Coordinates of C-alpha atoms and ligand atoms in Angstrom, one line a residue:
X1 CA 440.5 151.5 -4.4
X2 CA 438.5 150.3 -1.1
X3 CA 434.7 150.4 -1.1
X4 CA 435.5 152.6 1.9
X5 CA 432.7 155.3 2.9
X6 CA 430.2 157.3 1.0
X7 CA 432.5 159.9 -1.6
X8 CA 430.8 163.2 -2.1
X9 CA 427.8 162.5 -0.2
X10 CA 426.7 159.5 -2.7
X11 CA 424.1 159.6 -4.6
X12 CA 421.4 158.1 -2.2
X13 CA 419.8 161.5 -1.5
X14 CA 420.6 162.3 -5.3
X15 CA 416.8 163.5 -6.7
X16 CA 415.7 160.6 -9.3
X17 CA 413.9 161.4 -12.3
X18 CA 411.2 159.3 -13.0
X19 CA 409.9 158.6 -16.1
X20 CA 406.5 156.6 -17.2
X21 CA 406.3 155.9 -20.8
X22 CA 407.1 153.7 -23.4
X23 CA 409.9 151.3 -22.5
X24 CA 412.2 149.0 -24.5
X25 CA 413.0 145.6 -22.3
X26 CA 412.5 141.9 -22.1
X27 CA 409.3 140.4 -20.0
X28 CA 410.2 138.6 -17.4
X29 CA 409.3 135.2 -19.1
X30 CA 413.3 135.3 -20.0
X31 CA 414.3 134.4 -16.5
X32 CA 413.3 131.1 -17.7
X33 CA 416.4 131.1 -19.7
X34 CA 418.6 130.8 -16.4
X35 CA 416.5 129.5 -13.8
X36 CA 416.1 126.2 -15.9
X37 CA 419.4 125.3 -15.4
X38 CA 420.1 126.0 -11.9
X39 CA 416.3 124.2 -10.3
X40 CA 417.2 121.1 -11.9
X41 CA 414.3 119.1 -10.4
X42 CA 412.4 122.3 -11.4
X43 CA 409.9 122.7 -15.0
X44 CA 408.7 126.0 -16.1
X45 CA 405.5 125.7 -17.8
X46 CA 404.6 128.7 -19.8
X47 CA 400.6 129.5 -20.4
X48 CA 401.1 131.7 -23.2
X49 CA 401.0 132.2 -26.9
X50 CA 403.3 131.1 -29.9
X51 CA 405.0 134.3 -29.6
X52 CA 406.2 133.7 -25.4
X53 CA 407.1 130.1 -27.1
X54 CA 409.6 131.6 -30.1
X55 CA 410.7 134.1 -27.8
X56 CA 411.6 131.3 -25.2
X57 CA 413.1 129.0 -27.9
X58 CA 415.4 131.7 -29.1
X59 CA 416.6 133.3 -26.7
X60 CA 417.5 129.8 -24.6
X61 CA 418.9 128.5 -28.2
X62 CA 417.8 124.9 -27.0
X63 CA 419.3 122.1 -29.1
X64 CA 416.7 120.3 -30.7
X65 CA 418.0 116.9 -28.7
X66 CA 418.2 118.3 -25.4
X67 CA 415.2 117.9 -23.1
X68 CA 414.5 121.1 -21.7
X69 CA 412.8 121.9 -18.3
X70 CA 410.3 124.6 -19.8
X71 CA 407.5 124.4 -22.8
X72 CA 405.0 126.6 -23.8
X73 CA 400.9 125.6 -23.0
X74 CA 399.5 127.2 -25.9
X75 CA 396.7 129.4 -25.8
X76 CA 394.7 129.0 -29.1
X77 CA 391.8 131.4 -30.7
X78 CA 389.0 129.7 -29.0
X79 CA 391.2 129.7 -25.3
X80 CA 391.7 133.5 -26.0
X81 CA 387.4 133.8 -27.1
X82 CA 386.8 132.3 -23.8
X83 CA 385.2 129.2 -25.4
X84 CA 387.4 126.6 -24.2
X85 CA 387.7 126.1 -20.8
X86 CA 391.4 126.3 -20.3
X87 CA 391.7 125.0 -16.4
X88 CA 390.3 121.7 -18.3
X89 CA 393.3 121.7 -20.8
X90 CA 395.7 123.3 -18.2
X91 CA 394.9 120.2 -16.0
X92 CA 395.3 117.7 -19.5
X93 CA 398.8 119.2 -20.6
X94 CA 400.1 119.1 -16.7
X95 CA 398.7 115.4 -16.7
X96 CA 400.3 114.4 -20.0
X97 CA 403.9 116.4 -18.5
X98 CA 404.2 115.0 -15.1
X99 CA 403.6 111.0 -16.5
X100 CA 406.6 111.5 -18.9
X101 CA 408.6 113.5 -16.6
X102 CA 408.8 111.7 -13.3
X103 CA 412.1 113.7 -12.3
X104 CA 409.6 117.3 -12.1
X105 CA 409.6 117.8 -8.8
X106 CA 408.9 121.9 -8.6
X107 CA 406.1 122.8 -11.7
X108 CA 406.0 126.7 -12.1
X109 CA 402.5 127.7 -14.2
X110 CA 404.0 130.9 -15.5
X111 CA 401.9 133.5 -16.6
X112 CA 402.0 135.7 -19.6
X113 CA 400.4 138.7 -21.4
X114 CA 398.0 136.5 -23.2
X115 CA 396.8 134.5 -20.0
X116 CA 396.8 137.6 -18.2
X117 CA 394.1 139.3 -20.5
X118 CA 391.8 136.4 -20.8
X119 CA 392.6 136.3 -16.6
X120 CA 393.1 132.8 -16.3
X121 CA 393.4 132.1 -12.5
X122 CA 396.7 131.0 -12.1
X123 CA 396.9 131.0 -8.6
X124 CA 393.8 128.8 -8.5
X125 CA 395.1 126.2 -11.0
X126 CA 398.5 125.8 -8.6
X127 CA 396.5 125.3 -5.9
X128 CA 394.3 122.6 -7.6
X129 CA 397.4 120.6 -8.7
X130 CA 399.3 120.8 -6.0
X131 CA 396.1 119.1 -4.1
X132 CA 396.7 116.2 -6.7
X133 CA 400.0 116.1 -7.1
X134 CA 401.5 116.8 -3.5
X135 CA 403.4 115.6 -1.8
X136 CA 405.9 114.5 -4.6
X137 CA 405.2 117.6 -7.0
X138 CA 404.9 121.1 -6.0
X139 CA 402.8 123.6 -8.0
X140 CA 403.5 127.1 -7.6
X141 CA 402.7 130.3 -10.5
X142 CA 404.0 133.4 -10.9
X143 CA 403.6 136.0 -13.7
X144 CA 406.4 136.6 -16.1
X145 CA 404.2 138.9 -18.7
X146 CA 405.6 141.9 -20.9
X147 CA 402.4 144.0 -19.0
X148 CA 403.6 142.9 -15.3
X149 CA 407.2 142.3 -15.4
X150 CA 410.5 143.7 -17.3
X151 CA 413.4 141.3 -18.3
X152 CA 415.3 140.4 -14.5
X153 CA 411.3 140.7 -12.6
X154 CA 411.0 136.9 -13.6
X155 CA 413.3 135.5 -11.1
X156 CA 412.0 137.5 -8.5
X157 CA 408.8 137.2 -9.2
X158 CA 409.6 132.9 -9.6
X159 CA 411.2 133.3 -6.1
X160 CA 409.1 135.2 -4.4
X161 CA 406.2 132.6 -5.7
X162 CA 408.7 130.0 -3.4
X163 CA 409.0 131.8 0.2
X164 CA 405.5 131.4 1.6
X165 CA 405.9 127.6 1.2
X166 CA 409.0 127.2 2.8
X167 CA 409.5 125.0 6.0
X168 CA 409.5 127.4 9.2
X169 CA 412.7 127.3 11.3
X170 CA 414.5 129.1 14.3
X171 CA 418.2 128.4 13.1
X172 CA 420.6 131.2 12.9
X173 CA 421.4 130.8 9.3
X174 CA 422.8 132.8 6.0
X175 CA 420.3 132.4 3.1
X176 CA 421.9 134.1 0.2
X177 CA 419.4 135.4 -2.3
X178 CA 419.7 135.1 -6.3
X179 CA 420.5 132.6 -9.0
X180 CA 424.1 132.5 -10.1
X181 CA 426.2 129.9 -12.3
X182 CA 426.7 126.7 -10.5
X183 CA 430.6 127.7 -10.7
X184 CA 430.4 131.0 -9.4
X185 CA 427.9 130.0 -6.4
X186 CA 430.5 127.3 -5.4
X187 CA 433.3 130.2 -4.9
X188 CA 431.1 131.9 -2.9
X189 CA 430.0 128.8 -0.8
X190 CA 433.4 128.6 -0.7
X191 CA 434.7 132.4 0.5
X192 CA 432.0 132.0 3.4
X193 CA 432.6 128.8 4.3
X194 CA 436.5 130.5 4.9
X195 CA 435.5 133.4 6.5
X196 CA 433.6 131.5 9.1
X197 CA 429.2 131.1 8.2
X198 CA 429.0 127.8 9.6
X199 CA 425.0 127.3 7.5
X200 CA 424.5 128.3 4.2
X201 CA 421.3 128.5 2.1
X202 CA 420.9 129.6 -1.3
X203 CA 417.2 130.4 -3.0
X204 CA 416.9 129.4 -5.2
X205 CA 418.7 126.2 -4.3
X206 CA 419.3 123.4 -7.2
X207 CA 417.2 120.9 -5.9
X208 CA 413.6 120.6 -3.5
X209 CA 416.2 118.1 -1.5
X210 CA 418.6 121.6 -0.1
X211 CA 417.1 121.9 2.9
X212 CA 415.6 125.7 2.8
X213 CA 413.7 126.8 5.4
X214 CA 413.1 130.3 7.1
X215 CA 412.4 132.0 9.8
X216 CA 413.1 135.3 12.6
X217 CA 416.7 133.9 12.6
X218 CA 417.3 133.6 9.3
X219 CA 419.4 136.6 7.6
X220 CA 419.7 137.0 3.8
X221 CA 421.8 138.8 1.8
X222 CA 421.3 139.1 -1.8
X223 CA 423.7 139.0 -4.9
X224 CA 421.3 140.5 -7.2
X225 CA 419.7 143.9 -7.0
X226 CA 416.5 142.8 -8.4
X227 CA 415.1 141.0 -5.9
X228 CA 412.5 143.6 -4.2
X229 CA 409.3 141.1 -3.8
X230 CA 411.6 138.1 -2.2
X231 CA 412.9 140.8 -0.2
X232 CA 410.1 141.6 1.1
X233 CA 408.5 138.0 1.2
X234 CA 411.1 136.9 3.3
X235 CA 410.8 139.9 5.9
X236 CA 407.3 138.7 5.8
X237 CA 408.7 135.8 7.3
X238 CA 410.1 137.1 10.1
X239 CA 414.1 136.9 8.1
X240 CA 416.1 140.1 8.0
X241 CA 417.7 141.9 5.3
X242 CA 421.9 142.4 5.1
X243 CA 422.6 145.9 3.1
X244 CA 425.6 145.3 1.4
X245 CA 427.1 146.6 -1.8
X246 CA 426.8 144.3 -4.4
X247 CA 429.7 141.9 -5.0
X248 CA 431.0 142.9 -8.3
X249 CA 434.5 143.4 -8.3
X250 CA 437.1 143.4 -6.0
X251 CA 435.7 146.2 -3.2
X252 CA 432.1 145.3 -4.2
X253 CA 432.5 141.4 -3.0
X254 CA 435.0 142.8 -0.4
X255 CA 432.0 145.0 1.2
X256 CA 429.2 142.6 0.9
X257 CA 431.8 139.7 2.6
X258 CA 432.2 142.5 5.2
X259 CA 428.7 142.9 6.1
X260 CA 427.7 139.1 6.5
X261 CA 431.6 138.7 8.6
X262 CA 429.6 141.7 11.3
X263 CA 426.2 140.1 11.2
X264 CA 427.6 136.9 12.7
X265 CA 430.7 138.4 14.8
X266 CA 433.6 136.7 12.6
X267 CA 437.1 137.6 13.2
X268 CA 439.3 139.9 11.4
X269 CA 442.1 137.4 11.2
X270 CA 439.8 134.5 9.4
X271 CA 438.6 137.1 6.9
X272 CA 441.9 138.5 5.6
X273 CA 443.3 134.9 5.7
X274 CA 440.2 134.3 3.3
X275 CA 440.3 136.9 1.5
X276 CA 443.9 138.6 0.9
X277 CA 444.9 136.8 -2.2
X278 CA 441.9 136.1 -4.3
X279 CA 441.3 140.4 -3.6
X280 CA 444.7 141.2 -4.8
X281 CA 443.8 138.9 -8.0
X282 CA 440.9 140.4 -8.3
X283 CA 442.5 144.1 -8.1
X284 CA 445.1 143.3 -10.6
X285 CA 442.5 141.7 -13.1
X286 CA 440.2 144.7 -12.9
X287 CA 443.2 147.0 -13.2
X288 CA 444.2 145.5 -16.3
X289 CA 441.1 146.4 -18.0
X290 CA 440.2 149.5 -16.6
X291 CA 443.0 150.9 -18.7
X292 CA 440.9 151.2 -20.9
X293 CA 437.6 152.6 -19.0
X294 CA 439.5 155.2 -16.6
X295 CA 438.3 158.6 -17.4
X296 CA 435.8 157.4 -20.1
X297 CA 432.0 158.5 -19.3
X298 CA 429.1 156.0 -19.2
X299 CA 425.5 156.3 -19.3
X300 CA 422.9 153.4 -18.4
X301 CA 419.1 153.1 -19.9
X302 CA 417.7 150.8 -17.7
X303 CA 417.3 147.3 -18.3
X304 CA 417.9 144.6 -15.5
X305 CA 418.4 146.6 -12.5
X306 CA 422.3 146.1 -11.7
X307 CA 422.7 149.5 -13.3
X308 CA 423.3 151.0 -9.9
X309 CA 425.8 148.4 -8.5
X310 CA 427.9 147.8 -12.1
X311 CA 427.7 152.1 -12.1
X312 CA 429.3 151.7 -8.6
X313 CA 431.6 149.5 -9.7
X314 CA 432.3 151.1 -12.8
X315 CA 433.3 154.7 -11.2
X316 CA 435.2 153.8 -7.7
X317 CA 436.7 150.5 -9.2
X318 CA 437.3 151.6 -13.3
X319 CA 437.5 155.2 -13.2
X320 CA 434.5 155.6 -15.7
X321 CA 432.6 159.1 -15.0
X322 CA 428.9 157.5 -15.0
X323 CA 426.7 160.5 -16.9
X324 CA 423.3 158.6 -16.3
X325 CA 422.5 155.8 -14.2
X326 CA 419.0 154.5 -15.2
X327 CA 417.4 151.7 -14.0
X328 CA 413.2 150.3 -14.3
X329 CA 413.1 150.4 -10.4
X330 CA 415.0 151.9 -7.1
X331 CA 414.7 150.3 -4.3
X332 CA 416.9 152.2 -2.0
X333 CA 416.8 149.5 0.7
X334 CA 418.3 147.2 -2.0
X335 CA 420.8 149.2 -3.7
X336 CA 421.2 152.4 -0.7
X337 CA 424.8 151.2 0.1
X338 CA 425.6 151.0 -3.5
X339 CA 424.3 154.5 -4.2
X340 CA 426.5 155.5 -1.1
X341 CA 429.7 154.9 -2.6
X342 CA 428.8 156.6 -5.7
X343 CA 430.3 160.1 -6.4
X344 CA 427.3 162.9 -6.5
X345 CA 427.3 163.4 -9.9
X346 CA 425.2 161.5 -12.8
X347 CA 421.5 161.6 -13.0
X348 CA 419.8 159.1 -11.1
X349 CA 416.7 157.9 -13.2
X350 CA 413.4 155.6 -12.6
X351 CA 411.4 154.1 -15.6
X352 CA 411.6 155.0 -19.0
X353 CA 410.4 157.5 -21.1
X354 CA 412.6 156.2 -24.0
X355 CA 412.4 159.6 -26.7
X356 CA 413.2 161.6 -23.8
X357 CA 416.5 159.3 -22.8
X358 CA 417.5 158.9 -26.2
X359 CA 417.5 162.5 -26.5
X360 CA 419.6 162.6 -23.2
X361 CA 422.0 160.3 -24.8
X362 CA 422.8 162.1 -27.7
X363 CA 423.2 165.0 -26.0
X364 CA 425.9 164.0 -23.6
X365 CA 427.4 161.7 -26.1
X366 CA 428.6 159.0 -23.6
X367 CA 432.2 157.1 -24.4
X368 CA 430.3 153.8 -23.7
X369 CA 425.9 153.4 -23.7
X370 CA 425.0 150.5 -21.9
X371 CA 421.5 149.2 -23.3
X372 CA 419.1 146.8 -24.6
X373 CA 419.8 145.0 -28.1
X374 CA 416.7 147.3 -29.2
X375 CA 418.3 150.6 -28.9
X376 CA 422.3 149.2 -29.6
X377 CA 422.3 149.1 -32.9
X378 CA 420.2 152.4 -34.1
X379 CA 422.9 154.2 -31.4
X380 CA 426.2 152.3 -33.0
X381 CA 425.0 154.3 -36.3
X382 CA 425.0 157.2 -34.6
X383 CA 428.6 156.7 -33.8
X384 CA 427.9 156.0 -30.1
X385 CA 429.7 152.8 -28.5
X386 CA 427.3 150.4 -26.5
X387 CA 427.5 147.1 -24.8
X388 CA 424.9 145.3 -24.6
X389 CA 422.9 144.7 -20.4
X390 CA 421.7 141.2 -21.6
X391 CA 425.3 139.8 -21.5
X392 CA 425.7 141.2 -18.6
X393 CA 423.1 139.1 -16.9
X394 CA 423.9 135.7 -19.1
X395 CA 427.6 136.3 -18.0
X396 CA 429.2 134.9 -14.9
X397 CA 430.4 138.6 -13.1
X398 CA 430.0 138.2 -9.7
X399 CA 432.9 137.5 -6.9
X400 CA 436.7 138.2 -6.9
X401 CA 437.3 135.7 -9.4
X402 CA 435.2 137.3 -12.3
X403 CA 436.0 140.8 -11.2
X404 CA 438.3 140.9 -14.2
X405 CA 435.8 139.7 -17.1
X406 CA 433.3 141.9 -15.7
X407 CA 436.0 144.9 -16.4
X408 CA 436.6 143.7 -19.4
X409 CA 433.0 143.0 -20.9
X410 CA 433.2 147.2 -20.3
X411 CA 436.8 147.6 -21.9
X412 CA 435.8 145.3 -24.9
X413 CA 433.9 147.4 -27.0
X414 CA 435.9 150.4 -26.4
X415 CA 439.0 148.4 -27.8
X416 CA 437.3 147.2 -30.5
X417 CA 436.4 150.7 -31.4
X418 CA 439.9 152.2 -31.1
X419 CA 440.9 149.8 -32.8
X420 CA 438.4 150.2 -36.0
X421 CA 439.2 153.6 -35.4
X422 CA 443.2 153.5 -35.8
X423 CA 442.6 151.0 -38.7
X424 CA 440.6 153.1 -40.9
X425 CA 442.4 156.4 -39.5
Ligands
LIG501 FE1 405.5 138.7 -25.6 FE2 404.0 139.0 -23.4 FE3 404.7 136.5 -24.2 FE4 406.5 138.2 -23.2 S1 404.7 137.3 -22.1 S2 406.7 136.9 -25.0 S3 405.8 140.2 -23.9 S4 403.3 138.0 -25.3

């Protein structure tokens, strides 16, 4: 199947239901998790409480020996009563961090609920360091707190933080948005490098060394839908936006290849010769395990914000009947030409109200429920199947050459539940 145009209308004039109430994510401080690995000149330092420091430790399940590039500045009782004067420590702990680690060249302050309430100026303390640590460390903040910011809002948030200090330039070049395995960003360097983009850019880039600079000639295109402030900090910067389906799977990466091949007037010929096989590989693999998805229904809570892209890919690539797409935010200039090629059909939903979704859930009793770890396991008992959204960011799925494992992180725990199924039938 071809991403091809809108079917049925789409759903991007689809009515959304939005819902305000309790929700059931990650804060954004878990963006640590992958950032850390890809700014490798970069340190995350979290101004927080023991609870942002366990939920950092175990959720990064950081060996004991390694060295990681993010700790926890602990807020004690008398931070939180206001007697201490945190700047004063702030200033200390950065001290005692940047003497031992002379590689730190990009120091993110990253807020969290506790900073937040006591409203420790974060902003203020980057600016303070970076006067007396520039030009060889750069001090930015951004928040990553459970009140501000849901699971994926980290990275954008810890992005965003990076654009208004970027160099200025009048090149004509491709900056491509959004932190993705070393591996798969190398295919994609790759693919465009094939189809003919002469400059590429990514943000964020793995070292302060890349080069990255923006400005009205720049275009970006994004490879993650949950990017809405460094979307708009870079048009605030003069760069401009390429809508493109997301590239999961074969038509998904097809389409978004597309769009950056028009915005710079590449020929038909390059692109095919660039792309042919590796999309044939990709259709097979997805093929393979939509075998087990085609005419299954799915319904998304929202958690990360792909929900609307994998849903796309899901239903024109897989076959799946998507019953409700949910997702924490819509940004229609974002994922618009996803929400074009899906069929008119599911509920399109904004927030959560999490009683009233559950409710939803049970009612339409979805083949697969894709959702957090929080609401997996009460819904297994319940004899629903789920798969859980984290993996789905921790797992390399974009581009041709994962098209397949993405299928199959789908088609897994359907198997598995077939075959439970067949054994105890
Ligand atoms: Fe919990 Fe807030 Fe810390 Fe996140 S930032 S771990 S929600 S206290």
């Amino acid at each position: 199947m071809s991403a091809g145009a809108p079917v049925g209308g789409g759903c991007r004039s689809a009515p959304v239901l939005k819902e305000r109430g309790q929700r059931e994510v990650f804060c954004g401080l878990t963006g640590i998790i992958w950032l850390h690995r890809k700014m490798q000149d970069a340190f995350f330092l979290v101004v927080g409480s023991r609870t942002c420091a366990h939920l950092l430790q175990s959720a990064a399940g950081v060996m004991i020996f390694a060295e990681p590039r993010f700790a926890t500045a602990i807020l004690e009782e008398g931070d939180l009563a206001g007697l201490n004067d945190a700047h004063d420590e702030l200033d200390r702990e950065v001290a005692r961090l940047l003497e031992r680690r002379p590689d730190i060249r990009q120091l993110f302050l990253v807020g969290s609920c506790p900073s937040e309430v006591i409203k420790l100026d974060l902003s203020r303390a980057a600016e303070r360091l970076t006067e007396t640590y520039a030009p060889k460390v750069r001090v930015l903040n951004y928040s990553g707190s459970g009140i501000e910011t849901t699971f994926t809002q980290g990275e954008d948030a810890c992005l965003a933080s990076m654009v208004p200090v970027l160099p200025a330039t009048e090149a004509r070049e491709l900056l491509v948005v959004g932190a993705l395995p070393d591996v798969v960003e190398d295919q994609m360097l790759s693919l465009l490098r094939d189809i003919g983009v002469e400059t590429v850019r990514c943000l964020p880039a793995r070292s302060m060394e890349a080069g990255i600079a923006v400005g009205p000639n720049t275009v970006f295109a994004l490879t993650q839908p949950f990017l809405g402030d460094t979307c708009a900090a870079l048009e605030r910067r003069g760069a401009r936006h390429i809508a493109a389906p997301f590239p999961f799977g074969e038509a998904g990466t097809t389409a978004w290849l597309r769009a950056i091949a028009d915005e710079f007037g590449l020929s038909d010929a390059a692109f095919a010769a660039a792309t042919d096989a590796p999309r044939a590989r990709a259709a097979r693999a997805v093929a393979q395990a939509a075998e087990h998805l085609a005419g299954r229904t799915v319904f998304f809570f929202p958690d990360s914000q792909l929900e609307i892209p994998l849903a796309r890919f899901l239903t024109r690539e897989c076959g799946m009947t998507a019953l409700e797409v949910g997702s924490p935010f819509i940004h229609n200039a974002i994922v618009g030409p996803d929400l074009d090629l899906m069929e008119a059909g599911p509920v399109i939903s904004e927030g959560q109200d999490v009683d009233l979704q559950l409710e939803r859930a049970r009612a339409l009793r979805p083949d697969l429920t894709v959702c957090g770890l929080g609401l997996a396991n009460p819904l297994e008992a319940e004899g629903l199947t789920t798969k859980w959204a984290i993996e789905l960011v921790f797992t390399p799925v974009h581009f041709y050459e994962q098209a397949g494992d993405l299928a199959g992180l789908f088609s897994r725990p359907l198997r598995r539940k077939g075959l439970i199924s067949s054994l105890s039938g």
